[in-house]
PDB file of C-alpha atoms in Angstrom:
ATOM      1  CA  MET A 618     -48.629 -22.293  72.118  1.00 42.00           C
ATOM      2  CA  ARG A 619     -50.657 -20.693  69.353  1.00 42.00           C
ATOM      3  CA  ASN A 620     -49.245 -17.253  70.179  1.00 43.00           C
ATOM      4  CA  ALA A 621     -45.745 -18.681  70.264  1.00 39.00           C
ATOM      5  CA  GLY A 622     -46.295 -20.176  66.818  1.00 42.00           C
ATOM      6  CA  TRP A 623     -47.382 -16.825  65.411  1.00 39.00           C
ATOM      7  CA  VAL A 624     -44.326 -15.167  66.967  1.00 38.00           C
ATOM      8  CA  LEU A 625     -42.041 -17.725  65.330  1.00 37.00           C
ATOM      9  CA  LEU A 626     -43.829 -17.315  61.988  1.00 41.00           C
ATOM     10  CA  CYS A 627     -43.545 -13.518  62.078  1.00 42.00           C
ATOM     11  CA  GLY A 628     -39.885 -13.799  63.044  1.00 42.00           C
ATOM     12  CA  ALA A 629     -39.219 -16.098  60.107  1.00 42.00           C
ATOM     13  CA  LEU A 630     -40.993 -13.775  57.697  1.00 43.00           C
ATOM     14  CA  LEU A 631     -39.196 -10.678  58.947  1.00 43.00           C
ATOM     15  CA  SER A 632     -35.805 -12.380  58.942  1.00 41.00           C
ATOM     16  CA  GLY A 633     -35.826 -12.617  55.145  1.00 47.00           C
ATOM     17  CA  CYS A 634     -35.317 -16.381  55.144  1.00 59.00           C
ATOM     18  CA  VAL A 635     -38.106 -16.754  52.576  1.00 75.00           C
ATOM     19  CA  THR A 636     -36.799 -14.119  50.158  1.00 82.00           C
ATOM     20  CA  THR A 637     -35.194 -15.186  46.889  1.00 85.00           C
ATOM     21  CA  THR A 638     -33.395 -12.508  44.850  1.00 89.00           C
ATOM     22  CA  VAL A 639     -32.718 -12.923  41.143  1.00 89.00           C
ATOM     23  CA  TYR A 640     -30.041 -10.692  39.576  1.00 92.00           C
ATOM     24  CA  GLN A 641     -30.143  -9.787  35.887  1.00 92.00           C
ATOM     25  CA  PRO A 642     -27.211  -7.814  34.438  1.00 93.00           C
ATOM     26  CA  LEU A 643     -28.302  -5.125  31.977  1.00 90.00           C
ATOM     27  CA  SER A 644     -26.515  -2.323  30.133  1.00 83.00           C
ATOM     28  CA  ALA A 645     -22.688  -2.513  30.243  1.00 89.00           C
ATOM     29  CA  LEU A 646     -22.593  -5.214  32.919  1.00 92.00           C
ATOM     30  CA  GLN A 647     -22.968  -7.824  30.171  1.00 89.00           C
ATOM     31  CA  ARG A 648     -19.826  -6.727  28.332  1.00 91.00           C
ATOM     32  CA  PRO A 649     -16.733  -8.911  28.676  1.00 90.00           C
ATOM     33  CA  ALA A 650     -13.944  -7.380  30.767  1.00 92.00           C
ATOM     34  CA  ILE A 651     -10.380  -8.382  29.929  1.00 93.00           C
ATOM     35  CA  VAL A 652      -8.678  -6.641  32.866  1.00 94.00           C
ATOM     36  CA  ASP A 653      -7.878  -9.023  35.719  1.00 93.00           C
ATOM     37  CA  PRO A 654      -8.678  -7.308  39.068  1.00 91.00           C
ATOM     38  CA  GLN A 655      -6.150  -9.617  40.747  1.00 91.00           C
ATOM     39  CA  LEU A 656      -3.197  -7.997  38.910  1.00 93.00           C
ATOM     40  CA  ALA A 657      -1.322  -4.770  39.731  1.00 94.00           C
ATOM     41  CA  ASN A 658      -3.038  -2.713  37.026  1.00 95.00           C
ATOM     42  CA  PHE A 659      -2.537   0.613  38.834  1.00 96.00           C
ATOM     43  CA  GLU A 660       0.822   0.135  40.500  1.00 94.00           C
ATOM     44  CA  GLY A 661       2.063   3.429  41.985  1.00 91.00           C
ATOM     45  CA  MET A 662      -0.944   5.470  40.824  1.00 95.00           C
ATOM     46  CA  ARG A 663      -2.925   7.818  43.067  1.00 95.00           C
ATOM     47  CA  LEU A 664      -6.712   7.376  42.878  1.00 96.00           C
ATOM     48  CA  LEU A 665      -9.457   9.380  44.516  1.00 95.00           C
ATOM     49  CA  VAL A 666     -12.729   7.445  44.803  1.00 96.00           C
ATOM     50  CA  ARG A 667     -15.691   9.757  45.384  1.00 95.00           C
ATOM     51  CA  CYS A 668     -19.099   8.229  46.211  1.00 95.00           C
ATOM     52  CA  VAL A 669     -21.910  10.761  45.960  1.00 93.00           C
ATOM     53  CA  PRO A 670     -24.950  10.145  48.210  1.00 93.00           C
ATOM     54  CA  GLY A 671     -28.414  10.673  46.755  1.00 89.00           C
ATOM     55  CA  ASP A 672     -32.049   9.695  47.065  1.00 86.00           C
ATOM     56  CA  TYR A 673     -31.233   6.034  46.409  1.00 89.00           C
ATOM     57  CA  LEU A 674     -27.713   5.814  47.857  1.00 89.00           C
ATOM     58  CA  GLN A 675     -27.702   7.110  51.436  1.00 91.00           C
ATOM     59  CA  ALA A 676     -24.557   8.461  53.106  1.00 90.00           C
ATOM     60  CA  GLY A 677     -23.887   5.253  55.057  1.00 92.00           C
ATOM     61  CA  ALA A 678     -24.244   3.082  51.948  1.00 93.00           C
ATOM     62  CA  ALA A 679     -22.052   5.520  49.982  1.00 94.00           C
ATOM     63  CA  ASP A 680     -19.345   5.244  52.628  1.00 94.00           C
ATOM     64  CA  LEU A 681     -19.507   1.431  52.464  1.00 95.00           C
ATOM     65  CA  LEU A 682     -19.336   1.538  48.650  1.00 95.00           C
ATOM     66  CA  CYS A 683     -16.261   3.775  48.788  1.00 95.00           C
ATOM     67  CA  ARG A 684     -14.503   1.444  51.211  1.00 95.00           C
ATOM     68  CA  LYS A 685     -15.147  -1.587  49.014  1.00 96.00           C
ATOM     69  CA  VAL A 686     -14.118   0.151  45.784  1.00 97.00           C
ATOM     70  CA  GLY A 687     -11.058   1.561  47.540  1.00 96.00           C
ATOM     71  CA  ALA A 688     -10.054  -1.963  48.560  1.00 97.00           C
ATOM     72  CA  LEU A 689     -10.600  -3.100  44.962  1.00 97.00           C
ATOM     73  CA  PHE A 690      -8.065  -0.596  43.611  1.00 97.00           C
ATOM     74  CA  ARG A 691      -5.625  -1.032  46.502  1.00 97.00           C
ATOM     75  CA  ASN A 692      -5.487  -4.725  45.651  1.00 96.00           C
ATOM     76  CA  GLN A 693      -4.420  -3.622  42.167  1.00 97.00           C
ATOM     77  CA  GLY A 694      -1.499  -1.566  43.488  1.00 96.00           C
ATOM     78  CA  ALA A 695      -3.036   1.931  43.672  1.00 96.00           C
ATOM     79  CA  ARG A 696      -2.775   4.427  46.519  1.00 96.00           C
ATOM     80  CA  VAL A 697      -6.389   5.277  47.183  1.00 95.00           C
ATOM     81  CA  GLU A 698      -8.206   8.065  48.972  1.00 94.00           C
ATOM     82  CA  THR A 699     -11.972   7.992  49.450  1.00 94.00           C
ATOM     83  CA  ASP A 700     -14.409  10.861  49.703  1.00 93.00           C
ATOM     84  CA  VAL A 701     -18.142  10.944  50.527  1.00 92.00           C
ATOM     85  CA  PRO A 702     -19.485  14.494  49.996  1.00 91.00           C
ATOM     86  CA  ARG A 703     -21.757  15.746  52.766  1.00 83.00           C
ATOM     87  CA  ASN A 704     -24.418  18.382  52.080  1.00 77.00           C
ATOM     88  CA  GLY A 705     -23.129  18.703  48.528  1.00 68.00           C
ATOM     89  CA  ARG A 706     -19.600  19.572  49.636  1.00 71.00           C
ATOM     90  CA  SER A 707     -16.553  17.402  49.095  1.00 72.00           C
ATOM     91  CA  SER A 708     -14.053  16.878  51.896  1.00 67.00           C
ATOM     92  CA  ARG A 709     -11.162  16.633  49.415  1.00 66.00           C
ATOM     93  CA  ASN A 710      -9.845  19.702  47.602  1.00 66.00           C
ATOM     94  CA  LEU A 711      -7.988  18.705  44.439  1.00 63.00           C
ATOM     95  CA  GLN A 712      -5.990  21.937  44.578  1.00 61.00           C
ATOM     96  CA  GLU A 713      -4.399  20.947  47.879  1.00 67.00           C
ATOM     97  CA  GLY A 714      -1.689  18.368  48.339  1.00 68.00           C
ATOM     98  CA  THR A 715      -0.570  15.912  45.683  1.00 82.00           C
ATOM     99  CA  PRO A 716      -3.220  15.686  42.939  1.00 89.00           C
ATOM    100  CA  PRO A 717      -4.554  12.201  42.132  1.00 93.00           C
ATOM    101  CA  ASP A 718      -3.875  10.598  38.779  1.00 94.00           C
ATOM    102  CA  LEU A 719      -7.524   9.503  38.458  1.00 96.00           C
ATOM    103  CA  VAL A 720     -10.723  10.677  40.146  1.00 95.00           C
ATOM    104  CA  VAL A 721     -13.427   7.983  40.148  1.00 97.00           C
ATOM    105  CA  ASN A 722     -16.903   9.445  40.748  1.00 96.00           C
ATOM    106  CA  LEU A 723     -19.721   7.016  41.641  1.00 97.00           C
ATOM    107  CA  SER A 724     -23.430   7.713  42.037  1.00 95.00           C
ATOM    108  CA  SER A 725     -26.515   5.467  42.089  1.00 95.00           C
ATOM    109  CA  ARG A 726     -30.049   5.882  40.757  1.00 95.00           C
ATOM    110  CA  LEU A 727     -33.254   3.905  41.138  1.00 95.00           C
ATOM    111  CA  LEU A 728     -34.653   3.597  37.620  1.00 95.00           C
ATOM    112  CA  HIS A 729     -37.801   1.555  38.209  1.00 94.00           C
ATOM    113  CA  LYS A 730     -39.620  -0.226  41.020  1.00 93.00           C
ATOM    114  CA  GLU A 731     -42.742  -2.332  40.712  1.00 93.00           C
ATOM    115  CA  SER A 732     -44.765  -4.341  43.209  1.00 88.00           C
ATOM    116  CA  SER A 733     -48.355  -5.572  43.527  1.00 84.00           C
ATOM    117  CA  GLY A 734     -50.305  -4.650  46.645  1.00 84.00           C
ATOM    118  CA  PRO A 735     -53.077  -7.245  46.130  1.00 86.00           C
ATOM    119  CA  LEU A 736     -50.499  -9.956  45.552  1.00 84.00           C
ATOM    120  CA  TRP A 737     -48.751  -9.066  48.799  1.00 83.00           C
ATOM    121  CA  ALA A 738     -52.091  -9.273  50.609  1.00 86.00           C
ATOM    122  CA  LEU A 739     -52.681 -12.721  49.125  1.00 84.00           C
ATOM    123  CA  THR A 740     -49.186 -13.764  50.169  1.00 81.00           C
ATOM    124  CA  VAL A 741     -49.894 -12.818  53.769  1.00 81.00           C
ATOM    125  CA  LEU A 742     -53.287 -14.566  53.759  1.00 84.00           C
ATOM    126  CA  THR A 743     -51.749 -17.802  52.408  1.00 79.00           C
ATOM    127  CA  LEU A 744     -48.739 -17.639  54.766  1.00 77.00           C
ATOM    128  CA  THR A 745     -46.385 -17.031  51.775  1.00 76.00           C
ATOM    129  CA  ILE A 746     -47.538 -20.143  49.911  1.00 79.00           C
ATOM    130  CA  VAL A 747     -48.520 -17.754  47.104  1.00 81.00           C
ATOM    131  CA  PRO A 748     -45.346 -15.730  46.512  1.00 84.00           C
ATOM    132  CA  ALA A 749     -45.170 -11.962  46.052  1.00 88.00           C
ATOM    133  CA  TYR A 750     -42.438 -10.127  44.216  1.00 88.00           C
ATOM    134  CA  THR A 751     -40.768  -6.737  43.997  1.00 92.00           C
ATOM    135  CA  GLU A 752     -38.892  -5.782  40.840  1.00 94.00           C
ATOM    136  CA  TYR A 753     -36.500  -2.852  40.643  1.00 94.00           C
ATOM    137  CA  SER A 754     -33.794  -1.596  38.304  1.00 95.00           C
ATOM    138  CA  VAL A 755     -30.803   0.466  39.409  1.00 95.00           C
ATOM    139  CA  ALA A 756     -28.010   2.321  37.637  1.00 96.00           C
ATOM    140  CA  GLN A 757     -24.481   2.855  38.929  1.00 96.00           C
ATOM    141  CA  ASP A 758     -23.099   5.896  37.118  1.00 96.00           C
ATOM    142  CA  VAL A 759     -19.311   6.023  36.796  1.00 97.00           C
ATOM    143  CA  THR A 760     -17.257   8.997  35.622  1.00 97.00           C
ATOM    144  CA  ILE A 761     -13.461   8.950  35.686  1.00 97.00           C
ATOM    145  CA  ARG A 762     -11.510  12.204  35.309  1.00 95.00           C
ATOM    146  CA  ASP A 763      -7.948  13.371  35.647  1.00 92.00           C
ATOM    147  CA  SER A 764      -6.958  15.911  38.302  1.00 86.00           C
ATOM    148  CA  SER A 765      -7.783  18.800  35.949  1.00 88.00           C
ATOM    149  CA  GLY A 766     -11.381  17.580  35.512  1.00 89.00           C
ATOM    150  CA  PHE A 767     -11.024  16.184  31.989  1.00 93.00           C
ATOM    151  CA  VAL A 768     -13.349  13.200  31.439  1.00 96.00           C
ATOM    152  CA  LEU A 769     -11.369  10.074  30.571  1.00 96.00           C
ATOM    153  CA  ALA A 770     -14.150   7.472  30.834  1.00 96.00           C
ATOM    154  CA  SER A 771     -17.865   7.420  31.611  1.00 96.00           C
ATOM    155  CA  ASP A 772     -20.533   4.728  31.728  1.00 96.00           C
ATOM    156  CA  SER A 773     -23.800   3.731  33.388  1.00 96.00           C
ATOM    157  CA  LEU A 774     -23.879   0.173  34.739  1.00 96.00           C
ATOM    158  CA  LYS A 775     -27.486  -1.018  35.024  1.00 96.00           C
ATOM    159  CA  ALA A 776     -28.967  -4.094  36.674  1.00 95.00           C
ATOM    160  CA  ARG A 777     -32.380  -5.535  37.481  1.00 95.00           C
ATOM    161  CA  PHE A 778     -33.262  -7.354  40.691  1.00 95.00           C
ATOM    162  CA  ILE A 779     -36.411  -9.393  41.334  1.00 92.00           C
ATOM    163  CA  GLU A 780     -37.152 -10.321  44.942  1.00 89.00           C
ATOM    164  CA  TYR A 781     -39.585 -13.204  45.384  1.00 88.00           C
ATOM    165  CA  PHE A 782     -41.111 -13.464  48.851  1.00 87.00           C
ATOM    166  CA  GLY A 783     -42.517 -16.873  49.642  1.00 82.00           C
ATOM    167  CA  ALA A 784     -41.620 -20.066  51.472  1.00 80.00           C
ATOM    168  CA  GLY A 785     -42.477 -22.250  48.462  1.00 75.00           C
ATOM    169  CA  VAL A 786     -40.246 -20.383  46.006  1.00 80.00           C
ATOM    170  CA  TRP A 787     -37.408 -20.179  48.517  1.00 79.00           C
ATOM    171  CA  GLY A 788     -37.685 -23.871  49.439  1.00 79.00           C
ATOM    172  CA  VAL A 789     -37.643 -25.092  45.834  1.00 79.00           C
ATOM    173  CA  ASN A 790     -34.641 -22.942  44.958  1.00 79.00           C
ATOM    174  CA  TRP A 791     -32.810 -23.947  48.127  1.00 79.00           C
ATOM    175  CA  VAL A 792     -33.194 -27.612  47.184  1.00 82.00           C
ATOM    176  CA  LEU A 793     -32.075 -26.929  43.604  1.00 79.00           C
ATOM    177  CA  ASP A 794     -29.040 -24.995  44.853  1.00 80.00           C
ATOM    178  CA  ALA A 795     -28.101 -27.807  47.215  1.00 86.00           C
ATOM    179  CA  VAL A 796     -28.623 -30.677  44.791  1.00 83.00           C
ATOM    180  CA  VAL A 797     -28.597 -29.546  41.150  1.00 82.00           C
ATOM    181  CA  ARG A 798     -27.098 -26.121  40.516  1.00 84.00           C
ATOM    182  CA  PRO A 799     -23.328 -25.514  40.494  1.00 85.00           C
ATOM    183  CA  PRO A 800     -22.088 -22.879  42.978  1.00 80.00           C
ATOM    184  CA  GLU A 801     -21.792 -20.147  40.323  1.00 75.00           C
ATOM    185  CA  GLU A 802     -25.488 -20.544  39.410  1.00 77.00           C
ATOM    186  CA  GLU A 803     -27.012 -20.561  42.897  1.00 80.00           C
ATOM    187  CA  ILE A 804     -29.896 -18.196  43.650  1.00 80.00           C
ATOM    188  CA  THR A 805     -30.606 -18.350  47.377  1.00 78.00           C
ATOM    189  CA  GLY A 806     -28.605 -16.638  50.108  1.00 79.00           C
ATOM    190  CA  ASP A 807     -26.382 -13.736  49.043  1.00 85.00           C
ATOM    191  CA  ALA A 808     -25.749 -15.150  45.561  1.00 86.00           C
ATOM    192  CA  ALA A 809     -27.346 -12.139  43.827  1.00 88.00           C
ATOM    193  CA  ALA A 810     -25.177  -9.659  45.751  1.00 90.00           C
ATOM    194  CA  LYS A 811     -22.029 -11.650  44.993  1.00 91.00           C
ATOM    195  CA  ASP A 812     -22.873 -11.903  41.279  1.00 92.00           C
ATOM    196  CA  PHE A 813     -23.542  -8.176  41.006  1.00 94.00           C
ATOM    197  CA  SER A 814     -20.334  -7.320  42.889  1.00 94.00           C
ATOM    198  CA  ARG A 815     -18.319  -9.592  40.592  1.00 93.00           C
ATOM    199  CA  ASP A 816     -19.696  -7.946  37.435  1.00 95.00           C
ATOM    200  CA  PHE A 817     -19.534  -4.415  38.848  1.00 96.00           C
ATOM    201  CA  TYR A 818     -15.942  -4.678  40.062  1.00 96.00           C
ATOM    202  CA  ALA A 819     -14.826  -6.191  36.757  1.00 95.00           C
ATOM    203  CA  GLN A 820     -16.436  -3.410  34.699  1.00 96.00           C
ATOM    204  CA  LEU A 821     -15.164  -0.710  37.073  1.00 96.00           C
ATOM    205  CA  SER A 822     -11.612  -2.054  36.830  1.00 97.00           C
ATOM    206  CA  GLN A 823     -11.908  -2.123  33.042  1.00 96.00           C
ATOM    207  CA  LEU A 824     -13.180   1.464  32.937  1.00 97.00           C
ATOM    208  CA  ALA A 825     -10.384   2.690  35.199  1.00 97.00           C
ATOM    209  CA  PHE A 826      -7.765   0.877  33.122  1.00 97.00           C
ATOM    210  CA  ASN A 827      -9.187   2.392  29.932  1.00 96.00           C
ATOM    211  CA  ALA A 828      -8.997   5.820  31.583  1.00 96.00           C
ATOM    212  CA  ARG A 829      -5.376   5.212  32.539  1.00 95.00           C
ATOM    213  CA  VAL A 830      -4.448   4.240  28.978  1.00 94.00           C
ATOM    214  CA  ARG A 831      -6.302   7.260  27.581  1.00 94.00           C
ATOM    215  CA  ALA A 832      -4.492   9.570  29.997  1.00 92.00           C
ATOM    216  CA  ASP A 833      -1.134   8.111  28.935  1.00 89.00           C
ATOM    217  CA  VAL A 834      -2.000   8.619  25.258  1.00 90.00           C
ATOM    218  CA  LEU A 835      -3.085  12.224  25.839  1.00 84.00           C
ATOM    219  CA  ARG A 836       0.113  12.983  27.743  1.00 79.00           C
ATOM    220  CA  SER A 837       2.135  11.714  24.794  1.00 79.00           C
ATOM    221  CA  PHE A 838       0.725  14.599  22.727  1.00 74.00           C
ATOM    222  CA  GLU A 839       1.792  17.271  25.209  1.00 69.00           C
ATOM    223  CA  PRO A 840       4.552  19.583  23.908  1.00 72.00           C
ATOM    224  CA  LEU A 841       8.016  18.992  25.223  1.00 62.00           C
ATOM    225  CA  PRO A 842       9.236  21.553  27.779  1.00 62.00           C
ATOM    226  CA  GLN A 843      10.974  24.500  26.180  1.00 64.00           C
ATOM    227  CA  SER A 844      14.670  24.902  26.867  1.00 56.00           C
ATOM    228  CA  GLY A 845      15.851  28.082  28.548  1.00 54.00           C
ATOM    229  CA  SER A 846      16.789  31.154  26.544  1.00 47.00           C
ATOM    230  CA  ASN A 847      20.380  30.844  27.766  1.00 50.00           C
ATOM    231  CA  PRO A 848      21.466  27.334  26.898  1.00 46.00           C
ATOM    232  CA  ARG A 849      23.982  25.757  29.232  1.00 42.00           C
ATOM    233  CA  GLN A 850      27.547  26.204  27.980  1.00 42.00           C
ATOM    234  CA  THR A 851      30.108  23.474  28.275  1.00 38.00           C
ATOM    235  CA  GLY A 852      33.886  23.624  28.033  1.00 40.00           C
ATOM    236  CA  ALA A 853      36.370  26.376  29.046  1.00 38.00           C
ATOM    237  CA  VAL A 854      35.449  30.054  28.789  1.00 38.00           C
ATOM    238  CA  PRO A 855      37.974  31.885  26.588  1.00 37.00           C
TER     239      PRO A 855
END
């Protein structure tokens, strides 16, 4: 029975049921976004979404990010292709086929990570009654270009996450979520991931819309096509 209890305890700890994640929006994610992602903001446009893997964003996570961002823009009326470069090489050649109107490049960076080894040891010794924490900050870099490579919009969306590991912290927040907090202010479960996704998708839609408007303005300054040297003649030839 004692061994079975330890097995159940270890299973509970490893399952993440005592982890509470707090999301804090930082640079750019705090700005208001006026573009509604539920509207057809990119109706008829061709978008290429490129998610670049790196030390923080592995290839599998980059592929998942591209699928989600692709769905975001498809819901806004765009025709979307996705691309996850492998070994530094892109699978999509912009010189082939119909060029996209916008190329959305995404990459992620880990800016800071902090944790306390002694505190984690104390957490284990007290069976998570004393909570431990891990704090990390990440940046989602976004660059939007036209098919020629001209930069239309660029930003770095930064966020901080604090993961508290402990049954006491999780239990208190679970009770507060169930009894006191409104749904939009909940902390336990996948609330942090949902809050980050909401802010990230809103800012990404705003950036892409700004890029579209900038591209339209730049095209308005392009010179009109020159007429041929032999203008078309109308009427009867004498």
